[in-house]
Coordinates of C-alpha atoms and ligand atoms in Angstrom, one line a residue:
L1 CA 0.0 0.0 0.0
T2 CA 2.8 2.4 0.9
A3 CA 4.6 1.9 -2.4
V4 CA 1.4 2.3 -4.4
R5 CA 0.5 5.5 -2.5
R6 CA 4.1 6.8 -2.8
L7 CA 4.0 6.3 -6.6
R8 CA 0.7 8.2 -6.8
V9 CA 2.0 11.1 -4.8
V10 CA 5.2 11.2 -6.8
G11 CA 3.2 10.9 -10.0
N12 CA 1.1 13.9 -9.1
N13 CA 4.1 16.0 -8.0
A14 CA 6.9 14.5 -10.2
F15 CA 8.2 18.0 -11.0
Y16 CA 9.4 18.6 -7.5
L17 CA 9.8 15.0 -6.1
S18 CA 12.4 12.7 -7.6
R19 CA 10.8 9.8 -9.4
C20 CA 12.2 6.9 -7.5
A21 CA 9.7 4.2 -6.8
S22 CA 11.9 1.9 -4.8
S23 CA 13.3 4.4 -2.3
V24 CA 12.0 7.5 -0.7
P25 CA 11.7 10.4 -3.2
T26 CA 13.6 13.6 -2.5
T27 CA 12.2 17.1 -2.5
K28 CA 13.8 19.5 -4.9
M29 CA 14.8 23.2 -4.7
F30 CA 13.3 25.8 -7.1
I31 CA 15.9 28.1 -8.6
N32 CA 15.6 30.2 -11.8
N33 CA 12.3 28.5 -12.6
E34 CA 13.8 25.0 -12.5
F35 CA 13.2 22.3 -9.9
V36 CA 16.8 21.3 -8.9
E37 CA 18.0 18.3 -7.0
S38 CA 20.3 19.1 -4.1
K39 CA 23.8 17.8 -4.0
T40 CA 23.8 17.8 -0.2
N41 CA 24.7 14.8 2.0
K42 CA 22.4 16.1 4.8
W43 CA 18.7 15.1 4.4
I44 CA 15.7 15.5 6.7
D45 CA 13.1 12.8 6.7
L46 CA 9.6 14.1 6.3
H47 CA 7.0 11.8 7.9
N48 CA 3.3 11.5 7.3
P49 CA 2.0 12.5 10.8
A50 CA -0.9 10.0 10.6
T51 CA 1.4 7.0 10.0
N52 CA 4.9 8.2 10.6
E53 CA 6.0 6.7 7.3
V54 CA 8.7 8.7 5.5
V55 CA 7.1 10.6 2.6
T56 CA 10.1 12.4 1.2
K57 CA 13.6 13.5 2.2
V58 CA 14.1 17.3 2.4
P59 CA 17.7 18.6 1.7
E60 CA 19.7 20.8 3.9
C61 CA 20.9 22.9 1.0
T62 CA 24.6 23.4 0.6
R63 CA 26.2 26.9 0.8
E64 CA 26.6 27.0 -3.0
E65 CA 23.0 26.1 -3.5
L66 CA 21.8 28.9 -1.1
E67 CA 24.1 31.3 -2.9
S68 CA 22.8 30.3 -6.3
A69 CA 19.2 31.0 -5.2
V70 CA 20.1 34.5 -3.9
A71 CA 22.1 35.2 -7.0
A72 CA 19.1 34.2 -9.2
A73 CA 16.9 36.5 -7.2
R74 CA 19.4 39.4 -7.3
D75 CA 20.0 39.0 -11.1
A76 CA 16.2 38.9 -11.8
F77 CA 15.5 42.0 -9.7
P78 CA 16.6 44.8 -12.2
A79 CA 14.3 43.6 -15.0
W80 CA 11.5 42.5 -12.8
S81 CA 11.4 45.7 -10.8
R82 CA 11.0 47.6 -14.1
T83 CA 8.2 45.4 -15.4
T84 CA 5.0 47.4 -15.7
V85 CA 2.6 47.2 -12.8
L86 CA -0.1 45.9 -15.3
T87 CA 2.1 43.0 -16.2
R88 CA 2.6 42.1 -12.5
Q89 CA -1.1 42.4 -12.0
Q90 CA -1.9 40.1 -15.0
I91 CA 0.4 37.4 -13.6
M92 CA -1.4 37.6 -10.2
F93 CA -4.7 37.2 -12.0
R94 CA -3.4 34.0 -13.6
L95 CA -1.8 32.8 -10.4
Q96 CA -5.1 33.1 -8.4
D97 CA -6.9 31.2 -11.2
L98 CA -4.3 28.4 -11.1
I99 CA -4.4 28.1 -7.3
K100 CA -8.2 27.8 -7.5
K101 CA -7.9 25.0 -10.1
N102 CA -5.2 23.2 -8.0
M103 CA -7.0 23.6 -4.6
K104 CA -7.6 19.9 -4.1
R105 CA -4.1 18.9 -5.2
L106 CA -2.6 21.4 -2.8
A107 CA -4.9 20.2 0.0
A108 CA -4.0 16.6 -0.6
N109 CA -0.3 17.4 -0.3
I110 CA -0.9 19.4 2.9
T111 CA -2.9 16.5 4.5
E112 CA -0.1 14.1 3.6
E113 CA 2.8 16.2 4.9
Q114 CA 1.1 18.2 7.7
G115 CA -1.8 16.0 8.8
K116 CA -4.7 18.4 9.0
T117 CA -8.1 17.3 7.6
L118 CA -8.6 17.7 3.8
V119 CA -11.4 20.3 4.3
D120 CA -9.2 22.3 6.7
A121 CA -6.3 22.0 4.2
E122 CA -8.5 23.6 1.6
G123 CA -9.2 26.4 4.0
D124 CA -5.4 26.8 4.4
V125 CA -5.1 27.3 0.6
L126 CA -8.2 29.5 0.4
R127 CA -6.9 32.0 3.0
G128 CA -3.6 32.2 1.1
L129 CA -5.5 32.5 -2.2
Q130 CA -7.3 35.6 -0.8
V131 CA -3.9 37.3 -0.4
V132 CA -3.2 36.6 -4.1
E133 CA -6.6 38.0 -5.0
H134 CA -5.8 41.1 -3.0
C135 CA -2.5 41.4 -4.8
C136 CA -4.5 41.8 -8.0
S137 CA -5.4 45.3 -6.8
I138 CA -1.7 46.3 -6.9
T139 CA -2.6 49.1 -9.3
S140 CA -4.4 50.9 -6.5
L141 CA -2.3 49.5 -3.5
Q142 CA 1.1 50.8 -4.7
L143 CA 0.0 54.3 -5.4
G144 CA 2.1 57.1 -4.0
E145 CA 1.1 60.5 -2.8
T146 CA 1.2 63.9 -4.5
L147 CA 1.0 67.5 -3.3
P148 CA 1.3 70.1 -6.0
G149 CA 2.3 73.7 -5.2
I150 CA 4.4 72.9 -2.2
A151 CA 6.3 76.1 -3.0
K152 CA 6.2 78.4 -6.0
D153 CA 6.3 76.2 -9.1
M154 CA 7.2 73.3 -7.0
D155 CA 5.5 69.9 -6.5
T156 CA 6.2 66.9 -4.3
F157 CA 5.3 63.3 -4.9
T158 CA 6.2 59.9 -3.6
Y159 CA 6.8 56.6 -5.3
R160 CA 6.4 53.2 -3.5
L161 CA 9.4 51.3 -5.0
P162 CA 10.5 47.7 -4.4
I163 CA 13.4 47.1 -2.1
G164 CA 15.2 44.2 -3.8
V165 CA 15.6 40.5 -2.8
T166 CA 13.3 39.5 0.0
A167 CA 13.2 36.3 2.0
G168 CA 10.4 34.3 3.7
I169 CA 10.8 31.7 6.4
T170 CA 7.7 29.8 7.2
P171 CA 6.3 27.4 9.9
F172 CA 4.8 24.0 9.5
N173 CA 1.2 24.7 10.5
F174 CA -0.1 26.5 7.4
P175 CA 2.0 25.2 4.5
A176 CA 0.1 27.1 1.8
M177 CA -1.4 30.2 3.6
I178 CA 1.7 31.5 5.2
P179 CA 4.0 31.3 2.1
L180 CA 1.2 33.0 0.3
W181 CA 1.2 35.8 2.9
M182 CA 4.8 36.5 1.7
F183 CA 6.0 35.9 -1.8
P184 CA 2.9 37.2 -3.8
M185 CA 3.0 40.5 -1.9
A186 CA 6.7 40.7 -2.3
V187 CA 6.8 40.1 -6.1
V188 CA 3.7 42.0 -7.0
C189 CA 5.5 45.1 -5.6
G190 CA 8.4 44.4 -7.9
N191 CA 10.7 42.6 -5.5
T192 CA 12.2 39.1 -6.0
S193 CA 11.9 36.4 -3.3
V194 CA 13.8 33.5 -1.8
M195 CA 11.5 31.3 0.3
K196 CA 12.6 28.8 2.9
P197 CA 9.5 26.7 3.8
S198 CA 9.3 24.6 6.9
E199 CA 11.4 21.5 6.5
R200 CA 8.4 19.5 7.8
D201 CA 6.1 20.3 4.9
P202 CA 7.6 22.1 2.0
G203 CA 5.5 20.4 -0.7
A204 CA 2.7 23.0 -0.9
T205 CA 5.3 25.8 -1.5
L206 CA 6.8 23.8 -4.4
I207 CA 3.4 23.1 -6.0
L208 CA 2.8 26.9 -5.7
M209 CA 6.2 27.4 -7.5
E210 CA 5.0 25.3 -10.4
L211 CA 1.9 27.5 -10.6
C212 CA 4.0 30.7 -10.4
R213 CA 6.0 29.5 -13.4
E214 CA 2.9 28.6 -15.3
A215 CA 1.4 32.0 -14.4
G216 CA 4.3 33.7 -16.1
L217 CA 6.7 34.8 -13.3
P218 CA 10.1 35.1 -15.0
P219 CA 13.1 32.9 -13.9
G220 CA 14.7 34.0 -10.6
V221 CA 11.7 36.1 -9.4
V222 CA 10.8 33.5 -6.8
N223 CA 13.0 30.7 -5.6
V224 CA 12.9 28.0 -2.9
I225 CA 15.7 26.7 -0.7
H226 CA 15.5 24.2 2.1
G227 CA 17.1 23.6 5.4
R228 CA 17.2 24.5 9.1
H229 CA 19.4 26.7 11.1
D230 CA 22.3 27.1 8.6
S231 CA 19.9 28.2 5.9
V232 CA 18.2 30.6 8.3
N233 CA 21.5 32.1 9.4
F234 CA 22.5 32.4 5.7
I235 CA 19.3 34.5 5.1
C236 CA 19.8 36.7 8.1
D237 CA 23.4 37.5 7.1
H238 CA 23.3 37.7 3.3
P239 CA 24.0 41.3 2.2
D240 CA 21.9 41.0 -0.9
I241 CA 18.7 40.1 1.1
K242 CA 17.0 43.3 2.1
A243 CA 14.0 42.1 4.1
I244 CA 12.9 39.0 6.0
S245 CA 9.4 37.8 6.7
F246 CA 9.2 35.2 9.4
V247 CA 6.3 33.3 11.0
G248 CA 6.9 30.6 13.6
S249 CA 7.9 30.0 17.2
D250 CA 9.2 32.6 19.7
Q251 CA 12.6 31.1 19.9
A252 CA 13.3 31.3 16.2
G253 CA 11.4 34.6 15.7
Q254 CA 13.2 36.6 18.2
Y255 CA 16.5 35.2 17.0
I256 CA 15.8 36.0 13.4
Y257 CA 14.4 39.4 14.3
E258 CA 17.6 40.3 16.1
R259 CA 20.1 38.7 13.7
G260 CA 18.4 40.1 10.6
S261 CA 18.0 43.6 12.0
K262 CA 21.6 43.6 13.1
S263 CA 22.7 43.1 9.6
G264 CA 20.5 46.0 8.4
K265 CA 17.4 44.2 7.1
R266 CA 13.8 45.0 7.7
V267 CA 12.2 42.1 9.6
Q268 CA 8.6 41.3 10.3
S269 CA 8.3 38.4 12.7
N270 CA 5.0 36.7 13.8
M271 CA 5.4 34.4 16.7
G272 CA 3.6 32.3 19.3
A273 CA 0.4 32.9 21.1
K274 CA -2.0 32.2 24.0
N275 CA -5.4 33.3 22.8
H276 CA -8.2 33.7 25.3
G277 CA -12.0 33.3 24.7
V278 CA -14.0 35.2 27.3
V279 CA -17.5 33.8 27.8
M280 CA -20.1 36.1 29.3
P281 CA -23.2 34.6 30.9
D282 CA -25.4 36.6 28.5
A283 CA -23.8 34.9 25.4
N284 CA -25.8 32.6 23.1
K285 CA -24.8 29.3 24.8
E286 CA -25.1 27.0 21.9
S287 CA -23.1 29.0 19.4
T288 CA -20.5 30.0 21.9
L289 CA -19.8 26.4 22.9
N290 CA -19.6 25.4 19.3
S291 CA -17.2 28.3 18.5
L292 CA -15.0 27.4 21.5
V293 CA -14.8 23.7 20.6
G294 CA -14.1 24.5 16.9
A295 CA -11.4 27.1 17.7
A296 CA -9.7 25.1 20.4
F297 CA -9.5 21.7 18.7
G298 CA -9.7 22.4 15.0
A299 CA -6.4 21.6 13.2
A300 CA -5.5 19.7 16.4
G301 CA -4.9 23.1 18.1
Q302 CA -2.0 23.8 15.8
R303 CA -3.1 27.3 14.8
C304 CA -1.5 30.4 16.1
M305 CA -5.0 31.8 16.5
A306 CA -6.5 28.7 18.2
L307 CA -8.5 29.7 21.2
S308 CA -6.5 27.8 23.7
T309 CA -7.8 29.3 26.9
A310 CA -11.5 29.9 27.9
I311 CA -12.4 32.3 30.7
F312 CA -15.9 31.7 32.0
V313 CA -17.3 34.8 33.6
G314 CA -19.8 34.4 36.4
E315 CA -22.7 31.9 35.8
A316 CA -21.2 31.0 32.4
R317 CA -19.1 28.5 34.4
E318 CA -22.2 26.3 34.5
W319 CA -21.7 25.6 30.8
I320 CA -18.4 23.8 31.3
P321 CA -19.9 20.2 31.4
D322 CA -21.7 20.8 28.1
L323 CA -18.5 22.1 26.6
V324 CA -16.8 18.9 27.6
E325 CA -19.5 16.8 26.0
K326 CA -19.2 18.6 22.7
A327 CA -15.5 18.2 22.7
R328 CA -15.8 14.5 23.5
K329 CA -17.9 14.0 20.4
L330 CA -15.2 15.2 18.0
K331 CA -13.8 12.5 15.7
V332 CA -10.1 12.2 15.7
N333 CA -8.7 10.4 12.6
A334 CA -6.2 10.6 9.8
G335 CA -6.8 13.9 7.9
H336 CA -7.8 12.2 4.6
E337 CA -10.5 10.1 6.3
P338 CA -13.9 11.8 5.5
D339 CA -15.1 11.7 9.1
A340 CA -12.1 13.4 10.7
D341 CA -12.7 16.6 12.7
L342 CA -9.1 16.7 13.7
G343 CA -6.0 15.0 12.6
P344 CA -2.7 14.1 14.2
L345 CA 0.0 16.4 15.6
I346 CA 3.0 17.1 13.4
S347 CA 5.5 14.8 15.1
P348 CA 6.0 12.3 17.9
E349 CA 8.1 15.0 19.7
A350 CA 5.2 17.5 19.5
K351 CA 2.8 14.8 20.9
K352 CA 5.3 14.1 23.8
R353 CA 5.6 17.8 24.6
V354 CA 1.8 18.3 24.6
C355 CA 1.2 15.3 26.8
E356 CA 3.9 16.5 29.2
L357 CA 2.4 20.0 29.4
V358 CA -1.0 18.4 30.2
Q359 CA 0.6 16.3 32.9
S360 CA 2.3 19.4 34.4
G361 CA -1.1 21.0 34.7
V362 CA -2.5 18.0 36.5
D363 CA 0.5 17.9 38.8
S364 CA 0.1 21.5 39.7
G365 CA -3.5 21.2 40.6
A366 CA -5.6 21.6 37.4
E367 CA -8.6 19.3 37.0
L368 CA -8.5 17.1 33.9
L369 CA -12.0 17.1 32.6
L370 CA -11.2 15.4 29.3
D371 CA -8.0 13.4 28.6
G372 CA -7.2 12.6 25.0
R373 CA -3.6 11.6 25.6
S374 CA -4.0 7.9 25.2
I375 CA -6.2 7.8 22.2
K376 CA -5.6 5.1 19.6
I377 CA -6.8 5.4 16.1
K378 CA -7.7 2.1 14.3
G379 CA -5.5 1.7 11.2
Y380 CA -3.2 4.5 12.3
E381 CA -1.7 3.2 15.5
K382 CA 1.7 4.8 14.8
G383 CA 0.2 8.3 14.2
N384 CA 0.8 11.3 16.5
F385 CA -2.7 11.6 17.7
V386 CA -4.0 13.4 20.8
G387 CA -7.7 13.7 21.4
P388 CA -9.4 16.8 22.7
T389 CA -8.2 17.5 26.2
I390 CA -9.6 20.0 28.7
L391 CA -7.9 21.2 31.9
H392 CA -10.0 23.2 34.3
H393 CA -9.1 25.5 37.2
V394 CA -6.0 26.5 35.5
N395 CA -4.2 29.4 37.0
P396 CA -1.7 31.8 35.3
K397 CA 1.3 30.5 37.1
M398 CA 1.0 26.9 35.8
K399 CA 3.4 25.9 33.1
C400 CA 0.6 24.7 30.9
Y401 CA -0.6 28.3 30.9
T402 CA 2.7 30.2 30.6
E403 CA 3.8 28.1 27.6
E404 CA 2.1 27.8 24.2
I405 CA 0.8 24.2 24.0
F406 CA 0.1 24.0 20.3
G407 CA -2.1 20.9 20.6
P408 CA -5.8 20.0 21.1
V409 CA -5.8 21.2 24.7
L410 CA -8.3 23.8 26.0
L411 CA -7.4 25.4 29.3
S412 CA -10.4 26.6 31.3
M413 CA -10.4 29.4 33.9
E414 CA -13.1 31.2 35.9
A415 CA -13.5 34.9 36.6
D416 CA -16.1 36.8 38.6
T417 CA -16.3 39.8 36.4
L418 CA -15.4 41.1 33.0
E419 CA -12.8 43.3 34.6
D420 CA -11.2 40.2 36.2
A421 CA -11.2 38.5 32.8
I422 CA -9.6 41.5 31.1
R423 CA -6.9 41.6 33.8
I424 CA -6.0 37.9 33.0
V425 CA -5.8 38.6 29.3
N426 CA -3.7 41.7 29.7
S427 CA -1.3 40.0 32.1
N428 CA -0.4 37.4 29.5
P429 CA 2.6 38.4 27.5
Y430 CA 1.1 37.4 24.2
G431 CA -1.2 39.6 22.1
N432 CA -2.1 37.6 19.0
G433 CA -5.8 37.2 19.2
T434 CA -8.8 37.0 21.6
A435 CA -12.6 36.7 21.4
I436 CA -15.5 37.7 23.6
F437 CA -18.8 36.0 23.5
T438 CA -21.7 38.2 24.6
T439 CA -25.0 39.6 23.5
N440 CA -24.4 42.9 25.2
G441 CA -22.9 45.7 23.0
A442 CA -21.5 47.7 25.9
T443 CA -19.7 44.6 27.2
A444 CA -18.3 43.9 23.8
R445 CA -17.2 47.5 23.3
K446 CA -15.5 47.7 26.8
Y447 CA -13.7 44.4 26.0
T448 CA -12.5 45.5 22.6
M449 CA -11.2 48.8 23.9
E450 CA -9.6 47.5 27.1
C451 CA -8.0 44.2 26.1
D452 CA -4.4 44.7 25.0
V453 CA -4.5 42.2 22.1
G454 CA -3.9 42.9 18.4
Q455 CA -6.9 41.0 16.9
V456 CA -10.2 40.9 18.7
G457 CA -13.3 38.9 17.8
V458 CA -16.8 39.7 19.1
N459 CA -18.7 36.4 18.8
V460 CA -16.0 35.5 16.2
P461 CA -13.7 32.9 17.7
I462 CA -10.8 33.2 15.2
P463 CA -10.7 36.8 14.1
V464 CA -8.0 36.6 11.4
P465 CA -8.4 39.7 9.3
L466 CA -9.0 39.3 5.5
P467 CA -6.1 40.6 3.3
M468 CA -7.6 44.1 2.8
F469 CA -6.7 44.6 6.5
S470 CA -3.4 43.3 8.0
F471 CA -2.6 40.5 10.5
T472 CA -2.1 42.6 13.6
G473 CA -0.9 40.4 16.4
S474 CA 0.8 42.4 19.1
R475 CA 3.0 42.4 22.2
G476 CA 4.9 39.1 22.6
S477 CA 3.4 37.7 19.4
F478 CA 5.1 40.1 17.1
R479 CA 8.4 41.9 16.4
G480 CA 8.7 44.5 13.8
D481 CA 6.7 47.5 12.7
Q482 CA 4.9 46.5 9.6
H483 CA 2.5 43.6 9.8
F484 CA 1.7 40.9 7.2
Y485 CA -0.5 41.6 4.1
G486 CA -2.9 44.5 3.6
K487 CA -1.6 48.1 3.5
Q488 CA 1.1 47.2 6.0
G489 CA 2.3 44.4 3.8
I490 CA 2.7 46.8 0.9
Q491 CA 4.6 49.2 3.2
F492 CA 6.9 46.4 4.3
Y493 CA 7.8 45.4 0.8
T494 CA 8.3 48.9 -0.6
Q495 CA 10.4 51.9 0.1
V496 CA 9.3 55.4 -0.4
K497 CA 11.1 57.8 -2.7
T498 CA 10.1 61.4 -2.4
V499 CA 10.6 63.6 -5.4
T500 CA 10.4 67.4 -5.2
Q501 CA 10.5 69.1 -8.6
M502 CA 10.4 72.7 -9.8
W503 CA 9.5 73.6 -13.4
R504 CA 9.6 77.3 -14.0
G505 CA 9.6 79.4 -17.1
E506 CA 12.7 81.4 -18.3
D507 CA 11.2 84.6 -17.1
A508 CA 11.1 83.4 -13.4
V509 CA 14.7 81.9 -13.3
S510 CA 16.6 83.1 -10.3
H511 CA 19.8 85.1 -11.1
K512 CA 21.7 84.8 -7.9
P513 CA 22.7 81.9 -5.6
A514 CA 20.6 81.4 -2.4
T515 CA 22.9 80.7 0.5
T516 CA 20.2 80.7 3.2
M517 CA 17.3 78.4 3.9
P518 CA 14.1 79.9 2.4
V519 CA 12.3 82.0 5.0
Ligands
NAD601 P1 9.5 27.0 14.2 O1 10.0 28.3 14.8 O2 10.0 25.7 14.8 O3 9.8 26.9 12.6 C1 9.6 28.1 11.8 C2 10.7 28.2 10.8 O4 11.9 28.6 11.5 C3 11.0 26.9 10.0 O5 11.3 27.3 8.7 C4 12.3 26.4 10.7 O6 13.1 25.8 9.8 C5 12.9 27.7 11.3 N1 13.6 27.4 12.6 C6 13.1 26.7 13.6 N2 13.9 26.8 14.7 C7 14.8 27.6 14.4 C8 15.9 28.2 15.1 N3 16.2 27.8 16.4 N4 16.7 29.0 14.5 C9 16.5 29.4 13.2 N5 15.5 28.9 12.5 C10 14.6 28.1 13.1 O7 7.9 27.0 14.2 P2 6.9 25.8 13.9 O8 7.0 24.8 14.9 O9 7.1 25.4 12.5 O10 5.5 26.6 13.9 C11 4.7 26.7 15.1 C12 4.9 28.1 15.7 O11 4.6 29.1 14.8 C13 3.9 28.3 16.9 O12 4.6 28.9 17.9 C14 2.9 29.2 16.3 O13 2.2 30.0 17.3 C15 3.7 30.0 15.4 N6 2.8 30.6 14.4 C16 2.6 32.0 14.5 C17 1.8 32.6 13.6 C18 1.5 34.0 13.7 O14 1.0 34.6 12.7 N7 1.7 34.6 14.9 C19 1.2 31.8 12.5 C20 1.5 30.5 12.5 C21 2.3 29.9 13.4

């Protein structure tokens, strides 16, 4: 079965996977519009999280390979940055059409490499596709400003110009959406791009490269390298790379922000989270509990915007048993099985870490209302599955609260008043997202104004903004000053040139030098 399945996968994606039926196929790089086999002797096994079978081997690219990707991007920049904005727009139109047509294929690859359910994987692609759709408005988005008559016969205007070679470093949890937050925005502004996808699931990025080529992006405009720390250090230090977009863990994000900034680059760095859902007693009970369960356990909790902590205010605490029953009914299975509500975690190490954090909560006094740690899935006994797990009476000092769990675990807390709930939320160092569930407008308004979190939902559990806005996580969840996509994304990927010009007739020409500032 494994061999047959592997042949099918390689058959669909033969352009980026080596065609080798007897052994494990290797994942290629993408440089100058060609899929290139690495010459490295260091390979990273990529496992299907539902079975732990090796799907492909991902190279740790050699120094020469990394250099050749940056050289391709650098050499492509002069011509690409001078391409007309209408040409770049037309390529984006074609790319968005191709992504739509390849949605199922991308989703199948994501489920194979990352583990999430097929439907959720399509959502992963869709949310990235929306960024490409937004890029199609580049003719309005990249407009500068003008002010005529700034002085006599003098006008000032600005251009938003590309900055050069940009780089993107992405996490495992959204293999299509997060790369699509980066390279389409970069290239539509006239930059070139070098992407380093997560070594745990680079397949979707490579399928997207095939689509970019088909859409008409010239060679070198977007390239893909692979690897871990060495490749990341290379990106941070390379003088030809002008900007880095990073999404991932705190540890890597802070490091990349500091190292990249130190070598003079712009860096935008989206990092970890602890998102709270505040449940008021006046909320609509049924829809609130459904929202909480979906947002805590969907994608096995491996979303930076997962609602991982629920705060029940006042009498809302009486709903906790019903919440537990809803969570218990979720079906855990391999992502390609049609009945799966949630799939496996990315790796055995991730499962071990999640289980240990749950145990640390129990050991420090939390009450385990639902325990999914020992779940076994028939036919997928080797998978990294953890079922929905709920810890109640969690307090802010517990390790399960201070650390991001990134698994299907909901922490539950109680608060007497809205003010108490806001205090808990604002004392947490992260500021990625939060939601309040209420039917009272004044309560909702107070919460949205007083909570110190970058993205707030009112009866919306996962308030990720669409690309006409920006992804505005704050405090410990973000480093940098321009967020991903939307207006801020355009600002990140462009630099402003301000031109002041004077055109004056012969009769008004000045006949003596001015040695003072104009007064
Ligand atoms: P990760 O930090 O392990 O990996 C992200 C990228 O950084 C990968 O490409 C990896 O190769 C590289 N990397 C990993 N460790 C590194 C190190 N020490 N030095 C240099 N590079 C390193 O993250 P992950 O486990 O793939 O993703 C999960 C994390 O991403 C979670 O913390 C989640 O909250 C976060 N995330 C945040 C957002 C957001 O928008 N805030 C979105 C998605 C995921």
